[in-house]
Amino acid sequence: MNLKLKIFFTLILATNVFFIVYYQAFIYRAFFNSDAAIANILAQEIINQASYYPNSWWYVNGDIWTVFKHTLAVPLTLLGIWAYNVHTIVVIGFFAFSLFVTYKYLKKIGTDTVGILIAFIGMSTLYSPMYAREVFGESAYIWYYTALISYLYFFYILSQEEAKTKKVWIAGFFIILLTIVFVAENPSRFAIYFIASLFVPLFLFYQYINIKYKKIVIFFAFGILLGIVYRYYILSHIQMQVGVEKTFLISYEELPTHIWRSFIGLANFYGADWGERTTFASFEGAIYMLKSLLFPIAFFAPLFYAVKNRNSLNSFEIYTVSVGYIAFLIVFGIYCITSLHFNGLYAARENIRYIIPFVLVISISNGIVWKFFSQKIKLLLILSILLSLSSIFNTLKIELSKEIVENREEVIGTLLENNLTKGYAPYWHSHIFTVLSDNKIEVRPIEDDDNKRKAGEWLTSSSWYDRAYVDKNSFILLPKEKVEEFEKASKEFNLTEAVNKIELKGYNIYVYDKNPINNKK
């Protein structure tokens, strides 16, 4: 029976991996956005300026990208690999590395092969379009998950009395290195994602988590000190634009609605939110309702069985489960009561990516506690995975992706046909075309709040807005929904007039005989 289970779970895992690769290589290029493109853009800027922290680059939200996707993109770009393929290789390669780190850790704490397969399946299943897009498409927060598991792995080594001196120093070195990297990147996020996540469980459940933490604290604290020095002294030249620092608490009057919308976002993340006008008596409606019933079971089963069998779990099994749930409660709680999704239901449903590192830890907790699950719970978990696979075409959105890709290819083709290789667009319509054109076209962001064509200061380089950057045959690319306000503002503020306008299906291209960022005629 155990062998049959291993074969069955291996087949599911292989299917999941196939869909991840297919999604990343063919589907995600339709949903590829400017945030996801930044790794490529920054890698190219690093190469152009021969500096890992370019002086001209505008960082945002307090994030100084230190070791991230762009780190892997730099050598691949130097090798001349096509730009979107760089993104694909980085994302799939790092996910494979995440699985490797997870495997090493789970084996270390005593998880058997079936449990590890369950953990991998929980991580790799494409539950929803949002899960596919955020975990594997944009692939940002999975880096924090991998860092968390790496910390736990090195903590385990340091907590073992029989650990050799060499292993202790190697583990300590990597703890210091990880800490420097993530403190330097963003101290505020580090405090929540790592300090709170790793040490609050130790404080709350010290009677169940019996580990020696003296060496852990020493190396961790030393890493924090070096990270602070690195960020605030060595990287003091960095240009920073504010963003998430302006997050504020939601008023009591709006708080109940805001909290409810956060839970809708969680349901959407797992593919359980059926949205509007889903037919009740239909296959799709039945799948959504079953998912709504099953995802809470899959989500909370590890917690229930870990508490029930706490005396049979070892310290690091308890530690791992508690890290997942406590960190999730902290971050989800912040999400519920702050303006991280202030712009209504759409933002609440689509911006819940901040919880990704911790729901992935909860996913592997299913593997850790699998040995204690009842047969009914095991069957329900398997059913929840099969339901996600049964709705995979709804998740992939193949037809929609083809339409969007065609529109994007039309824009790139038109720009190249008209010899328009340097221009500007609103942020969410800029970097994507640079990467998808393999840098044959450079589309740089402009601020579009008031349509005054101000230079972008959000994940941009100030060098892109000098008059010398482009002084003729430039363009501004606008999606149709922004055209009316743009044209009105151009007349109202007496801005540079376009010498030509090209109308496409989803965009207008305004052609200029000089740099349109120069706001005078």
Coordinates of C-alpha atoms in Angstrom, one line a residue:
M1 CA 0.0 0.0 0.0
N2 CA 2.8 2.4 0.9
L3 CA 4.5 1.7 -2.4
K4 CA 1.3 2.4 -4.3
L5 CA 0.9 5.7 -2.4
K6 CA 4.4 6.7 -3.3
I7 CA 3.8 6.0 -7.0
F8 CA 0.4 7.8 -6.9
F9 CA 1.8 10.9 -5.2
T10 CA 4.9 10.9 -7.5
L11 CA 2.6 11.0 -10.5
I12 CA 0.6 13.9 -9.0
L13 CA 3.9 15.8 -8.3
A14 CA 5.1 15.1 -11.8
T15 CA 1.8 16.5 -13.2
N16 CA 2.1 19.6 -11.0
V17 CA 5.7 20.2 -12.2
F18 CA 4.6 19.8 -15.8
F19 CA 1.8 22.4 -15.4
I20 CA 4.2 24.8 -13.6
V21 CA 6.7 24.7 -16.4
Y22 CA 3.9 25.0 -19.0
Y23 CA 2.4 27.9 -17.2
Q24 CA 5.7 29.8 -16.8
A25 CA 6.9 29.2 -20.3
F26 CA 3.7 29.8 -22.3
I27 CA 0.8 31.2 -20.2
Y28 CA 2.4 33.6 -17.8
R29 CA 3.8 35.8 -20.6
A30 CA 0.2 37.1 -20.9
F31 CA 0.1 38.0 -17.2
F32 CA 3.7 39.1 -16.9
N33 CA 3.7 42.5 -15.3
S34 CA 6.1 45.3 -14.7
D35 CA 6.8 44.2 -11.1
A36 CA 7.8 40.8 -12.4
A37 CA 9.9 42.3 -15.1
I38 CA 12.0 44.4 -12.7
A39 CA 14.5 41.6 -12.1
N40 CA 15.4 41.7 -15.8
I41 CA 15.4 45.5 -16.0
L42 CA 17.6 45.9 -12.9
A43 CA 20.0 43.2 -14.1
Q44 CA 20.4 45.0 -17.4
E45 CA 21.0 48.3 -15.5
I46 CA 23.6 46.6 -13.3
I47 CA 25.4 45.4 -16.4
N48 CA 25.1 48.8 -18.1
Q49 CA 26.4 50.8 -15.1
A50 CA 28.9 48.1 -13.9
S51 CA 27.5 48.5 -10.4
Y52 CA 25.5 46.0 -8.4
Y53 CA 23.7 49.0 -6.7
P54 CA 23.4 51.5 -9.6
N55 CA 23.5 55.1 -8.3
S56 CA 20.7 56.1 -10.7
W57 CA 18.2 53.4 -9.7
W58 CA 15.1 54.3 -7.7
Y59 CA 14.2 51.6 -5.1
V60 CA 10.8 51.6 -3.5
N61 CA 8.9 50.5 -0.3
G62 CA 12.1 50.5 1.7
D63 CA 13.4 47.5 -0.3
I64 CA 17.0 47.5 -1.4
W65 CA 17.2 44.4 -3.6
T66 CA 20.3 42.6 -2.4
V67 CA 20.1 38.9 -3.3
F68 CA 17.0 38.3 -5.3
K69 CA 15.8 37.3 -8.8
H70 CA 18.0 39.9 -10.4
T71 CA 21.1 38.3 -8.9
L72 CA 20.4 35.2 -11.0
A73 CA 19.3 37.2 -14.0
V74 CA 22.6 39.1 -14.3
P75 CA 24.8 36.1 -15.5
L76 CA 22.0 34.7 -17.7
T77 CA 21.7 38.1 -19.3
L78 CA 25.4 38.3 -19.9
L79 CA 25.2 34.9 -21.6
G80 CA 22.8 36.5 -24.1
I81 CA 19.7 34.5 -23.2
W82 CA 16.4 35.9 -24.5
A83 CA 15.0 38.2 -21.8
Y84 CA 11.7 36.4 -21.0
N85 CA 13.5 33.1 -21.0
V86 CA 15.8 34.6 -18.3
H87 CA 12.8 35.1 -16.2
T88 CA 11.5 31.6 -16.9
I89 CA 14.9 29.9 -16.1
V90 CA 15.3 32.0 -12.9
V91 CA 11.7 31.2 -11.6
I92 CA 11.8 27.4 -12.4
G93 CA 15.4 27.1 -11.3
F94 CA 14.7 28.8 -7.9
F95 CA 11.6 26.7 -7.3
A96 CA 13.7 23.6 -7.9
F97 CA 16.2 24.9 -5.3
S98 CA 13.3 25.6 -2.9
L99 CA 12.2 21.9 -3.2
F100 CA 15.8 20.8 -2.6
V101 CA 16.1 22.9 0.5
T102 CA 12.7 21.7 1.7
Y103 CA 13.7 18.1 1.1
K104 CA 17.0 18.5 3.0
Y105 CA 15.2 20.0 6.0
L106 CA 12.3 17.5 6.1
K107 CA 14.7 14.6 5.9
K108 CA 16.7 16.2 8.7
I109 CA 13.8 16.4 11.1
G110 CA 12.6 12.8 10.3
T111 CA 9.8 13.2 7.7
D112 CA 9.4 10.0 5.7
T113 CA 9.2 9.8 1.9
V114 CA 5.4 9.9 1.7
G115 CA 5.3 13.0 3.9
I116 CA 7.9 14.8 1.8
L117 CA 5.8 14.0 -1.4
I118 CA 2.7 15.4 0.3
A119 CA 4.7 18.5 1.2
F120 CA 5.9 18.9 -2.4
I121 CA 2.4 18.4 -3.8
G122 CA 1.0 21.0 -1.4
M123 CA 3.6 23.5 -2.6
S124 CA 3.3 22.8 -6.3
T125 CA -0.5 22.4 -6.9
L126 CA -1.9 25.3 -8.9
Y127 CA -4.9 26.0 -6.8
S128 CA -6.0 29.2 -8.5
P129 CA -4.9 31.8 -11.2
M130 CA -3.7 34.0 -8.3
Y131 CA -1.7 31.1 -6.8
A132 CA -0.1 30.4 -10.1
R133 CA 0.6 34.0 -10.9
E134 CA 2.1 35.0 -7.5
V135 CA 3.9 31.9 -6.4
F136 CA 5.3 30.8 -9.7
G137 CA 4.8 33.7 -12.1
E138 CA 6.0 36.7 -10.3
S139 CA 7.8 34.3 -7.8
A140 CA 8.8 36.9 -5.2
Y141 CA 7.6 35.7 -1.9
I142 CA 8.8 32.1 -2.4
W143 CA 12.3 33.5 -1.7
Y144 CA 11.2 34.3 1.8
Y145 CA 9.8 30.9 2.3
T146 CA 13.1 29.3 1.2
A147 CA 15.0 31.6 3.6
L148 CA 12.7 30.5 6.4
I149 CA 13.3 26.9 5.7
S150 CA 17.0 27.5 5.4
Y151 CA 17.0 29.2 8.8
L152 CA 15.2 26.2 10.3
Y153 CA 17.7 23.9 8.7
F154 CA 20.7 25.7 10.2
F155 CA 18.9 26.1 13.6
Y156 CA 18.5 22.4 13.6
I157 CA 22.3 21.8 13.1
L158 CA 23.2 24.3 15.8
S159 CA 20.7 22.7 18.3
Q160 CA 22.4 19.3 18.1
E161 CA 24.8 18.6 20.9
E162 CA 26.7 16.1 18.7
A163 CA 27.2 18.6 15.9
K164 CA 30.9 18.9 15.0
T165 CA 32.7 22.3 15.3
K166 CA 33.0 22.6 11.5
K167 CA 29.3 22.1 11.0
V168 CA 28.5 24.6 13.7
W169 CA 30.7 27.3 12.1
I170 CA 29.3 26.5 8.6
A171 CA 25.7 26.8 9.9
G172 CA 26.6 29.9 11.8
F173 CA 28.1 31.5 8.7
F174 CA 25.0 30.9 6.6
I175 CA 22.8 32.2 9.4
I176 CA 24.9 35.4 9.4
L177 CA 24.9 35.6 5.6
L178 CA 21.1 35.2 5.3
T179 CA 20.5 37.7 8.0
I180 CA 22.8 40.3 6.5
V181 CA 21.0 39.9 3.1
F182 CA 17.5 40.3 4.5
V183 CA 18.2 43.0 7.0
A184 CA 20.0 45.0 4.3
E185 CA 17.0 44.5 2.0
N186 CA 14.3 45.7 4.4
P187 CA 14.7 45.8 8.2
S188 CA 10.9 46.2 8.8
R189 CA 10.0 43.2 6.7
F190 CA 12.9 41.2 8.4
A191 CA 11.4 42.0 11.8
I192 CA 8.0 40.5 10.8
Y193 CA 9.0 37.8 8.4
F194 CA 11.9 36.4 10.3
I195 CA 12.4 37.7 13.9
A196 CA 8.7 37.4 14.8
S197 CA 8.2 34.2 12.7
L198 CA 11.1 32.4 14.1
F199 CA 11.2 33.5 17.7
V200 CA 7.6 34.1 18.8
P201 CA 6.9 30.3 18.5
L202 CA 10.0 29.6 20.7
F203 CA 8.7 32.1 23.3
L204 CA 5.1 30.8 23.2
F205 CA 5.8 27.1 23.1
Y206 CA 9.1 26.7 24.9
Q207 CA 7.8 23.8 26.9
Y208 CA 7.3 21.8 23.6
I209 CA 10.2 23.1 21.6
N210 CA 13.2 21.8 23.5
I211 CA 16.2 23.2 21.5
K212 CA 19.4 24.8 22.5
Y213 CA 19.2 28.4 21.2
K214 CA 22.3 30.1 22.6
K215 CA 24.4 29.7 19.5
I216 CA 21.3 30.5 17.3
V217 CA 20.8 33.8 19.1
I218 CA 24.5 34.7 18.9
F219 CA 24.9 34.1 15.2
F220 CA 21.5 35.7 14.4
A221 CA 22.2 38.8 16.5
F222 CA 25.6 39.2 14.9
G223 CA 24.0 39.0 11.4
I224 CA 21.5 41.7 12.4
L225 CA 24.3 44.0 13.5
L226 CA 26.2 43.5 10.3
G227 CA 23.1 43.9 8.2
I228 CA 22.3 47.2 9.8
V229 CA 25.8 48.4 9.1
Y230 CA 25.6 47.2 5.5
R231 CA 22.3 48.9 4.9
Y232 CA 22.6 52.2 6.7
Y233 CA 26.3 52.9 6.1
I234 CA 27.6 51.0 3.0
L235 CA 24.3 51.5 1.1
S236 CA 23.6 55.0 2.3
H237 CA 23.7 56.4 -1.3
I238 CA 20.6 54.5 -2.4
Q239 CA 17.7 56.4 -3.9
M240 CA 14.5 55.4 -2.2
Q241 CA 10.9 56.2 -3.1
V242 CA 8.3 55.8 -0.3
G243 CA 5.3 53.4 -0.7
V244 CA 4.2 50.9 1.8
E245 CA 5.5 53.2 4.6
K246 CA 2.3 55.1 4.0
T247 CA 0.2 52.1 5.0
F248 CA -2.4 53.2 7.7
L249 CA -4.9 51.5 10.0
I250 CA -8.4 51.0 8.7
S251 CA -11.1 52.9 10.6
Y252 CA -13.4 51.0 12.9
E253 CA -16.3 51.9 10.7
E254 CA -14.8 50.1 7.7
L255 CA -12.9 47.4 9.5
P256 CA -15.6 44.6 9.4
T257 CA -15.9 44.9 5.6
H258 CA -12.1 45.1 5.3
I259 CA -11.6 42.0 7.4
W260 CA -14.3 40.1 5.4
R261 CA -12.6 41.1 2.1
S262 CA -9.3 39.7 3.5
F263 CA -10.9 36.3 4.0
I264 CA -12.3 36.5 0.4
G265 CA -8.7 37.1 -0.7
L266 CA -7.6 34.0 1.2
A267 CA -10.4 32.0 -0.5
N268 CA -9.4 33.3 -3.9
F269 CA -5.8 32.3 -3.2
Y270 CA -6.9 28.7 -2.9
G271 CA -9.4 28.9 -5.8
A272 CA -12.5 28.8 -3.6
D273 CA -13.9 32.2 -4.5
W274 CA -16.5 31.7 -7.2
G275 CA -16.9 35.5 -7.8
E276 CA -20.1 36.7 -9.6
R277 CA -22.6 34.9 -11.7
T278 CA -21.2 31.4 -11.4
T279 CA -24.0 28.9 -12.2
F280 CA -25.1 26.9 -9.2
A281 CA -26.1 23.8 -11.0
S282 CA -22.9 23.4 -13.1
F283 CA -19.6 21.5 -12.9
E284 CA -17.8 24.8 -12.2
G285 CA -20.2 25.7 -9.5
A286 CA -19.8 22.3 -7.8
I287 CA -16.0 22.5 -8.0
Y288 CA -16.0 25.9 -6.3
M289 CA -18.4 24.8 -3.5
L290 CA -16.3 21.7 -2.8
K291 CA -13.1 23.8 -2.7
S292 CA -14.8 26.2 -0.3
L293 CA -15.5 23.2 2.0
L294 CA -12.2 21.5 1.6
F295 CA -9.6 24.3 1.7
P296 CA -10.2 25.1 5.4
I297 CA -9.8 21.4 6.2
A298 CA -6.5 21.2 4.3
F299 CA -5.4 24.5 5.9
F300 CA -6.1 23.7 9.5
A301 CA -5.6 19.9 9.6
P302 CA -1.9 20.1 10.4
L303 CA -2.6 22.4 13.3
F304 CA -5.3 20.2 14.8
Y305 CA -3.3 17.0 14.5
A306 CA -0.1 18.6 15.7
V307 CA -1.8 19.8 18.9
K308 CA -3.5 16.4 19.3
N309 CA -0.3 14.5 18.9
R310 CA 2.1 17.1 20.3
N311 CA 3.7 14.5 22.6
S312 CA 4.6 12.3 19.6
L313 CA 6.2 15.1 17.5
N314 CA 9.8 16.1 17.9
S315 CA 10.8 19.6 18.8
F316 CA 11.5 20.7 15.2
E317 CA 8.3 19.2 13.9
I318 CA 6.4 21.3 16.4
Y319 CA 8.6 24.3 15.7
T320 CA 8.0 24.1 11.9
V321 CA 4.2 23.8 12.3
S322 CA 4.0 26.7 14.8
V323 CA 6.2 28.9 12.6
G324 CA 3.7 28.5 9.7
Y325 CA 0.6 29.3 11.7
I326 CA 1.9 32.0 14.0
A327 CA 3.6 33.9 11.1
F328 CA 0.5 33.5 9.0
L329 CA -1.7 35.0 11.8
I330 CA 0.7 37.9 12.2
V331 CA 0.9 38.8 8.6
F332 CA -2.8 38.0 7.8
G333 CA -3.8 40.1 10.8
I334 CA -1.8 43.1 9.6
Y335 CA -3.4 42.6 6.1
C336 CA -6.9 42.6 7.7
I337 CA -6.5 45.9 9.6
T338 CA -4.3 48.0 7.4
S339 CA -4.6 49.7 4.0
L340 CA -2.5 47.1 2.1
H341 CA -5.7 46.5 0.1
F342 CA -7.5 49.7 0.6
N343 CA -8.8 50.0 -3.0
G344 CA -11.8 47.7 -2.6
L345 CA -12.6 44.1 -3.2
Y346 CA -10.4 43.7 -6.2
A347 CA -7.3 44.7 -4.2
A348 CA -8.4 42.5 -1.3
R349 CA -8.7 39.5 -3.6
E350 CA -5.5 40.1 -5.6
N351 CA -3.0 41.5 -3.1
I352 CA -2.9 38.8 -0.5
R353 CA 0.5 37.6 -1.7
Y354 CA 2.2 38.7 1.6
I355 CA 1.1 35.4 3.2
I356 CA 2.8 33.2 0.6
P357 CA 5.9 32.2 2.7
F358 CA 3.8 31.1 5.6
V359 CA 1.1 29.2 3.7
L360 CA 3.9 27.3 2.0
V361 CA 5.2 26.4 5.4
I362 CA 1.7 25.2 6.3
S363 CA 1.6 23.2 3.1
I364 CA 4.8 21.3 4.1
S365 CA 3.2 20.9 7.6
N366 CA 0.7 18.6 6.0
G367 CA 3.6 16.4 5.1
I368 CA 5.1 16.5 8.6
V369 CA 1.8 15.6 10.3
W370 CA 0.5 13.3 7.5
K371 CA 1.5 10.2 9.6
F372 CA -1.1 11.2 12.2
F373 CA -4.0 12.1 9.9
S374 CA -7.1 9.9 10.0
Q375 CA -8.0 8.0 6.8
K376 CA -10.9 10.4 6.2
I377 CA -8.7 13.5 6.4
K378 CA -6.1 11.9 4.1
L379 CA -8.9 11.2 1.6
L380 CA -10.2 14.7 1.9
L381 CA -6.7 16.2 1.3
I382 CA -6.2 14.0 -1.8
L383 CA -9.7 15.1 -3.0
S384 CA -8.8 18.8 -2.6
I385 CA -5.7 18.3 -4.8
L386 CA -7.7 16.4 -7.4
L387 CA -10.3 19.1 -7.5
S388 CA -7.5 21.7 -8.2
L389 CA -6.3 19.5 -11.0
S390 CA -9.8 19.0 -12.4
S391 CA -10.1 22.8 -12.8
I392 CA -6.6 23.3 -14.2
F393 CA -7.8 24.8 -17.5
N394 CA -9.8 27.4 -15.5
T395 CA -6.6 28.2 -13.6
L396 CA -4.4 28.4 -16.7
K397 CA -6.8 30.6 -18.7
I398 CA -5.3 29.5 -22.0
E399 CA -7.7 31.3 -24.4
L400 CA -7.5 34.6 -22.4
S401 CA -3.7 34.3 -22.4
K402 CA -3.6 33.9 -26.2
E403 CA -5.6 37.0 -26.7
I404 CA -3.4 39.1 -24.3
V405 CA -0.2 37.8 -25.9
E406 CA -1.5 38.7 -29.4
N407 CA -2.3 42.2 -28.2
R408 CA 1.2 42.6 -26.7
E409 CA 2.9 41.2 -29.8
E410 CA 0.9 43.7 -31.9
V411 CA 2.3 46.6 -29.8
I412 CA 5.9 45.3 -30.1
G413 CA 5.6 44.6 -33.8
T414 CA 4.1 48.1 -34.5
L415 CA 6.8 49.9 -32.5
L416 CA 9.6 48.0 -34.4
E417 CA 8.0 48.6 -37.8
N418 CA 7.9 52.4 -37.1
N419 CA 11.5 52.4 -35.8
L420 CA 10.2 53.4 -32.3
T421 CA 12.7 51.9 -29.9
K422 CA 12.8 54.3 -27.0
G423 CA 9.7 55.7 -25.3
Y424 CA 7.5 55.9 -22.2
A425 CA 4.3 54.4 -20.7
P426 CA 2.5 54.2 -17.4
Y427 CA 4.4 51.9 -15.0
W428 CA 2.1 48.8 -15.4
H429 CA 2.5 49.1 -19.2
S430 CA 6.2 49.8 -19.4
H431 CA 8.8 47.2 -18.3
I432 CA 6.7 44.3 -19.7
F433 CA 7.3 45.5 -23.3
T434 CA 11.0 46.0 -22.7
V435 CA 11.4 42.4 -21.6
L436 CA 9.0 40.8 -24.0
S437 CA 10.8 42.6 -26.9
D438 CA 14.1 41.2 -25.7
N439 CA 15.3 44.8 -25.0
K440 CA 14.8 45.8 -28.7
I441 CA 12.4 48.4 -27.4
E442 CA 13.0 50.4 -24.2
V443 CA 9.7 51.4 -22.6
R444 CA 10.3 53.5 -19.5
P445 CA 7.7 54.4 -16.8
I446 CA 6.2 57.8 -16.5
E447 CA 4.0 59.1 -13.6
D448 CA 0.4 59.1 -14.8
D449 CA -1.5 60.4 -11.8
D450 CA -2.0 63.8 -13.4
N451 CA -0.8 63.1 -16.9
K452 CA 1.9 65.8 -16.8
R453 CA 4.5 63.3 -18.1
K454 CA 6.7 63.4 -15.1
A455 CA 9.8 61.2 -14.9
G456 CA 9.1 57.9 -13.1
E457 CA 10.6 57.4 -9.7
W458 CA 9.2 53.9 -9.0
L459 CA 11.7 51.1 -9.9
T460 CA 13.3 53.2 -12.6
S461 CA 16.6 54.7 -13.5
S462 CA 17.0 58.5 -13.5
S463 CA 19.2 58.2 -16.5
W464 CA 16.2 57.3 -18.7
Y465 CA 14.8 60.8 -18.4
D466 CA 17.8 62.9 -19.5
R467 CA 17.2 64.7 -22.8
A468 CA 20.2 62.8 -24.2
Y469 CA 18.4 59.5 -23.6
V470 CA 16.1 60.1 -26.6
D471 CA 15.8 63.3 -28.5
K472 CA 13.8 62.3 -31.5
N473 CA 11.4 59.6 -32.8
S474 CA 10.2 58.9 -29.3
F475 CA 6.8 57.7 -28.2
I476 CA 4.3 57.4 -25.3
L477 CA 2.3 54.1 -25.1
L478 CA -1.1 54.3 -23.5
P479 CA -3.8 51.7 -22.8
K480 CA -7.2 52.7 -24.2
E481 CA -8.7 53.5 -20.8
K482 CA -6.1 56.3 -20.2
V483 CA -6.3 57.9 -23.6
E484 CA -9.1 60.4 -23.0
E485 CA -7.6 61.9 -19.8
F486 CA -4.1 62.0 -21.4
E487 CA -5.2 63.9 -24.5
K488 CA -7.2 66.3 -22.3
A489 CA -4.3 66.9 -20.0
S490 CA -1.9 67.4 -23.0
K491 CA -4.0 70.4 -24.2
E492 CA -4.7 71.7 -20.7
F493 CA -1.1 71.8 -19.7
N494 CA 0.2 72.8 -23.1
L495 CA 2.5 69.8 -23.4
T496 CA 4.5 68.6 -26.3
E497 CA 2.2 67.7 -29.2
A498 CA 2.5 64.3 -30.9
V499 CA 3.4 64.3 -34.6
N500 CA 1.6 61.1 -35.1
K501 CA -0.9 58.8 -33.4
I502 CA -1.1 55.0 -34.0
E503 CA -4.3 53.3 -32.8
L504 CA -4.1 49.6 -32.0
K505 CA -6.7 47.2 -30.5
G506 CA -5.7 47.8 -26.8
Y507 CA -3.3 50.8 -27.0
N508 CA -2.6 54.1 -28.6
I509 CA 0.9 55.1 -29.5
Y510 CA 1.8 58.8 -29.6
V511 CA 4.9 59.6 -31.6
Y512 CA 7.1 62.6 -30.9
D513 CA 10.0 64.3 -32.7
K514 CA 11.6 65.0 -29.4
N515 CA 11.7 63.7 -25.8
P516 CA 8.1 64.0 -24.6
I517 CA 9.2 64.2 -20.9
N518 CA 10.3 67.8 -21.8
N519 CA 6.9 69.4 -21.0
K520 CA 7.4 72.5 -23.0
K521 CA 6.5 72.9 -26.7

